[in-house]
């Protein structure tokens, strides 16, 4: 939807009134260090950690309670995520 990385509230405000808006933080995935390298990458920069953080951003008002990954015979996989039930007050804010 937006092409620029950095935006201010004034450019987003008209959209918030009429549309559902999802904001995701920019996160960086760092490739694994080469063999023999003394430098270690932070755990927050791994592929798995970045994908989990993005998933938490997407389901924000709710919390992730459980995850299941189903592997099919053809090699594809489906991830199912269990979320907490929202309270009535939070449901009114989200809708």
mmCIF file with all atom_site columns, C-alpha atoms in Angstrom:
data_model
loop_
_atom_site.group_PDB
_atom_site.id
_atom_site.type_symbol
_atom_site.label_atom_id
_atom_site.label_alt_id
_atom_site.label_comp_id
_atom_site.label_asym_id
_atom_site.label_entity_id
_atom_site.label_seq_id
_atom_site.pdbx_PDB_ins_code
_atom_site.Cartn_x
_atom_site.Cartn_y
_atom_site.Cartn_z
_atom_site.occupancy
_atom_site.B_iso_or_equiv
_atom_site.pdbx_formal_charge
_atom_site.auth_seq_id
_atom_site.auth_comp_id
_atom_site.auth_asym_id
_atom_site.auth_atom_id
_atom_site.pdbx_PDB_model_num
ATOM 1  C CA . UNK A 1 1  ? 0.000   0.000   0.000  1.00 0.00 ? 1  UNK A CA 1
ATOM 2  C CA . UNK A 1 2  ? 2.756   2.457   0.934  1.00 0.00 ? 2  UNK A CA 1
ATOM 3  C CA . UNK A 1 3  ? 5.987   2.657   -1.017 1.00 0.00 ? 3  UNK A CA 1
ATOM 4  C CA . UNK A 1 4  ? 8.034   4.721   1.395  1.00 0.00 ? 4  UNK A CA 1
ATOM 5  C CA . UNK A 1 5  ? 9.485   3.218   4.555  1.00 0.00 ? 5  UNK A CA 1
ATOM 6  C CA . UNK A 1 6  ? 9.021   6.254   6.751  1.00 0.00 ? 6  UNK A CA 1
ATOM 7  C CA . UNK A 1 7  ? 5.644   7.925   7.195  1.00 0.00 ? 7  UNK A CA 1
ATOM 8  C CA . UNK A 1 8  ? 4.151   10.364  9.615  1.00 0.00 ? 8  UNK A CA 1
ATOM 9  C CA . UNK A 1 9  ? 0.767   10.232  11.308 1.00 0.00 ? 9  UNK A CA 1
ATOM 10 C CA . UNK A 1 10 ? -0.723  12.937  9.065  1.00 0.00 ? 10 UNK A CA 1
ATOM 11 C CA . UNK A 1 11 ? -0.319  10.753  5.975  1.00 0.00 ? 11 UNK A CA 1
ATOM 12 C CA . UNK A 1 12 ? -1.938  7.736   7.670  1.00 0.00 ? 12 UNK A CA 1
ATOM 13 C CA . UNK A 1 13 ? -4.758  9.482   9.566  1.00 0.00 ? 13 UNK A CA 1
ATOM 14 C CA . UNK A 1 14 ? -7.232  9.753   6.640  1.00 0.00 ? 14 UNK A CA 1
ATOM 15 C CA . UNK A 1 15 ? -6.833  6.021   5.930  1.00 0.00 ? 15 UNK A CA 1
ATOM 16 C CA . UNK A 1 16 ? -7.409  4.945   9.523  1.00 0.00 ? 16 UNK A CA 1
ATOM 17 C CA . UNK A 1 17 ? -10.908 6.428   9.520  1.00 0.00 ? 17 UNK A CA 1
ATOM 18 C CA . UNK A 1 18 ? -12.149 4.588   6.421  1.00 0.00 ? 18 UNK A CA 1
ATOM 19 C CA . UNK A 1 19 ? -10.042 1.457   6.101  1.00 0.00 ? 19 UNK A CA 1
ATOM 20 C CA . UNK A 1 20 ? -8.406  -1.268  8.143  1.00 0.00 ? 20 UNK A CA 1
ATOM 21 C CA . UNK A 1 21 ? -4.693  -0.563  8.392  1.00 0.00 ? 21 UNK A CA 1
ATOM 22 C CA . UNK A 1 22 ? -1.960  -3.032  9.352  1.00 0.00 ? 22 UNK A CA 1
ATOM 23 C CA . UNK A 1 23 ? 1.414   -1.637  10.386 1.00 0.00 ? 23 UNK A CA 1
ATOM 24 C CA . UNK A 1 24 ? 4.427   -3.936  10.522 1.00 0.00 ? 24 UNK A CA 1
ATOM 25 C CA . UNK A 1 25 ? 7.803   -2.939  11.848 1.00 0.00 ? 25 UNK A CA 1
ATOM 26 C CA . UNK A 1 26 ? 10.759  -3.170  9.511  1.00 0.00 ? 26 UNK A CA 1
ATOM 27 C CA . UNK A 1 27 ? 12.808  -6.119  10.657 1.00 0.00 ? 27 UNK A CA 1
ATOM 28 C CA . UNK A 1 28 ? 16.087  -7.358  9.266  1.00 0.00 ? 28 UNK A CA 1
ATOM 29 C CA . UNK A 1 29 ? 17.114  -10.956 8.656  1.00 0.00 ? 29 UNK A CA 1
ATOM 30 C CA . UNK A 1 30 ? 20.876  -11.473 8.826  1.00 0.00 ? 30 UNK A CA 1
ATOM 31 C CA . UNK A 1 31 ? 22.407  -14.433 7.058  1.00 0.00 ? 31 UNK A CA 1
ATOM 32 C CA . UNK A 1 32 ? 24.237  -17.027 9.154  1.00 0.00 ? 32 UNK A CA 1
ATOM 33 C CA . UNK A 1 33 ? 27.918  -16.305 9.799  1.00 0.00 ? 33 UNK A CA 1
ATOM 34 C CA . UNK A 1 34 ? 30.482  -18.068 7.634  1.00 0.00 ? 34 UNK A CA 1
ATOM 35 C CA . UNK A 1 35 ? 32.492  -20.960 8.994  1.00 0.00 ? 35 UNK A CA 1
ATOM 36 C CA . UNK A 1 36 ? 35.417  -19.869 11.122 1.00 0.00 ? 36 UNK A CA 1
ATOM 37 C CA . UNK A 1 37 ? 33.899  -16.469 11.820 1.00 0.00 ? 37 UNK A CA 1
ATOM 38 C CA . UNK A 1 38 ? 34.037  -15.247 15.409 1.00 0.00 ? 38 UNK A CA 1
ATOM 39 C CA . UNK A 1 39 ? 31.043  -12.946 14.907 1.00 0.00 ? 39 UNK A CA 1
ATOM 40 C CA . UNK A 1 40 ? 27.644  -14.253 15.977 1.00 0.00 ? 40 UNK A CA 1
ATOM 41 C CA . UNK A 1 41 ? 24.352  -12.834 14.803 1.00 0.00 ? 41 UNK A CA 1
ATOM 42 C CA . UNK A 1 42 ? 21.773  -11.774 17.382 1.00 0.00 ? 42 UNK A CA 1
ATOM 43 C CA . UNK A 1 43 ? 18.859  -14.166 17.922 1.00 0.00 ? 43 UNK A CA 1
ATOM 44 C CA . UNK A 1 44 ? 16.422  -11.380 17.033 1.00 0.00 ? 44 UNK A CA 1
ATOM 45 C CA . UNK A 1 45 ? 17.868  -11.261 13.501 1.00 0.00 ? 45 UNK A CA 1
ATOM 46 C CA . UNK A 1 46 ? 17.336  -14.930 12.624 1.00 0.00 ? 46 UNK A CA 1
ATOM 47 C CA . UNK A 1 47 ? 14.757  -15.916 10.010 1.00 0.00 ? 47 UNK A CA 1
ATOM 48 C CA . UNK A 1 48 ? 12.563  -17.715 12.543 1.00 0.00 ? 48 UNK A CA 1
ATOM 49 C CA . UNK A 1 49 ? 12.646  -14.886 15.081 1.00 0.00 ? 49 UNK A CA 1
ATOM 50 C CA . UNK A 1 50 ? 11.742  -12.276 12.455 1.00 0.00 ? 50 UNK A CA 1
ATOM 51 C CA . UNK A 1 51 ? 8.824   -14.345 11.140 1.00 0.00 ? 51 UNK A CA 1
ATOM 52 C CA . UNK A 1 52 ? 7.492   -14.936 14.657 1.00 0.00 ? 52 UNK A CA 1
ATOM 53 C CA . UNK A 1 53 ? 7.730   -11.229 15.474 1.00 0.00 ? 53 UNK A CA 1
ATOM 54 C CA . UNK A 1 54 ? 5.836   -10.344 12.282 1.00 0.00 ? 54 UNK A CA 1
ATOM 55 C CA . UNK A 1 55 ? 3.112   -12.846 13.172 1.00 0.00 ? 55 UNK A CA 1
ATOM 56 C CA . UNK A 1 56 ? 2.778   -11.299 16.635 1.00 0.00 ? 56 UNK A CA 1
ATOM 57 C CA . UNK A 1 57 ? 2.434   -7.860  15.020 1.00 0.00 ? 57 UNK A CA 1
ATOM 58 C CA . UNK A 1 58 ? -0.360  -9.113  12.737 1.00 0.00 ? 58 UNK A CA 1
ATOM 59 C CA . UNK A 1 59 ? -2.491  -10.568 15.536 1.00 0.00 ? 59 UNK A CA 1
ATOM 60 C CA . UNK A 1 60 ? -1.658  -7.775  17.985 1.00 0.00 ? 60 UNK A CA 1
ATOM 61 C CA . UNK A 1 61 ? -4.710  -7.345  20.211 1.00 0.00 ? 61 UNK A CA 1
ATOM 62 C CA . UNK A 1 62 ? -4.793  -11.095 20.771 1.00 0.00 ? 62 UNK A CA 1
ATOM 63 C CA . UNK A 1 63 ? -1.925  -13.189 22.074 1.00 0.00 ? 63 UNK A CA 1
ATOM 64 C CA . UNK A 1 64 ? -0.575  -16.360 20.501 1.00 0.00 ? 64 UNK A CA 1
ATOM 65 C CA . UNK A 1 65 ? -1.290  -19.321 22.777 1.00 0.00 ? 65 UNK A CA 1
ATOM 66 C CA . UNK A 1 66 ? -0.211  -22.227 20.608 1.00 0.00 ? 66 UNK A CA 1
ATOM 67 C CA . UNK A 1 67 ? 1.210   -23.159 17.214 1.00 0.00 ? 67 UNK A CA 1
ATOM 68 C CA . UNK A 1 68 ? 0.903   -26.307 15.153 1.00 0.00 ? 68 UNK A CA 1
ATOM 69 C CA . UNK A 1 69 ? 2.725   -27.073 11.923 1.00 0.00 ? 69 UNK A CA 1
ATOM 70 C CA . UNK A 1 70 ? 1.285   -29.699 9.625  1.00 0.00 ? 70 UNK A CA 1
ATOM 71 C CA . UNK A 1 71 ? 3.598   -31.219 7.014  1.00 0.00 ? 71 UNK A CA 1
ATOM 72 C CA . UNK A 1 72 ? 1.996   -32.744 3.928  1.00 0.00 ? 72 UNK A CA 1
ATOM 73 C CA . UNK A 1 73 ? 3.343   -35.575 1.822  1.00 0.00 ? 73 UNK A CA 1
ATOM 74 C CA . UNK A 1 74 ? 4.191   -33.229 -1.075 1.00 0.00 ? 74 UNK A CA 1
ATOM 75 C CA . UNK A 1 75 ? 6.501   -31.205 1.199  1.00 0.00 ? 75 UNK A CA 1
ATOM 76 C CA . UNK A 1 76 ? 4.244   -28.208 1.782  1.00 0.00 ? 76 UNK A CA 1
ATOM 77 C CA . UNK A 1 77 ? 3.434   -27.120 5.291  1.00 0.00 ? 77 UNK A CA 1
ATOM 78 C CA . UNK A 1 78 ? 0.560   -25.332 6.982  1.00 0.00 ? 78 UNK A CA 1
ATOM 79 C CA . UNK A 1 79 ? 0.931   -23.463 10.249 1.00 0.00 ? 79 UNK A CA 1
ATOM 80 C CA . UNK A 1 80 ? -2.080  -23.073 12.507 1.00 0.00 ? 80 UNK A CA 1
ATOM 81 C CA . UNK A 1 81 ? -2.001  -20.492 15.276 1.00 0.00 ? 81 UNK A CA 1
ATOM 82 C CA . UNK A 1 82 ? -4.236  -20.545 18.354 1.00 0.00 ? 82 UNK A CA 1
ATOM 83 C CA . UNK A 1 83 ? -5.117  -17.124 19.765 1.00 0.00 ? 83 UNK A CA 1
ATOM 84 C CA . UNK A 1 84 ? -6.552  -15.973 23.088 1.00 0.00 ? 84 UNK A CA 1
ATOM 85 C CA . UNK A 1 85 ? -10.136 -14.839 23.207 1.00 0.00 ? 85 UNK A CA 1
ATOM 86 C CA . UNK A 1 86 ? -10.425 -11.087 23.384 1.00 0.00 ? 86 UNK A CA 1
ATOM 87 C CA . UNK A 1 87 ? -12.410 -9.396  26.082 1.00 0.00 ? 87 UNK A CA 1
ATOM 88 C CA . UNK A 1 88 ? -15.531 -7.469  25.097 1.00 0.00 ? 88 UNK A CA 1
ATOM 89 C CA . UNK A 1 89 ? -13.794 -4.140  25.624 1.00 0.00 ? 89 UNK A CA 1
ATOM 90 C CA . UNK A 1 90 ? -10.964 -5.047  23.246 1.00 0.00 ? 90 UNK A CA 1
ATOM 91 C CA . UNK A 1 91 ? -13.415 -6.426  20.667 1.00 0.00 ? 91 UNK A CA 1
ATOM 92 C CA . UNK A 1 92 ? -15.214 -3.086  20.539 1.00 0.00 ? 92 UNK A CA 1
ATOM 93 C CA . UNK A 1 93 ? -11.934 -1.267  19.894 1.00 0.00 ? 93 UNK A CA 1
ATOM 94 C CA . UNK A 1 94 ? -10.964 -3.654  17.081 1.00 0.00 ? 94 UNK A CA 1
ATOM 95 C CA . UNK A 1 95 ? -14.262 -3.545  15.212 1.00 0.00 ? 95 UNK A CA 1
#
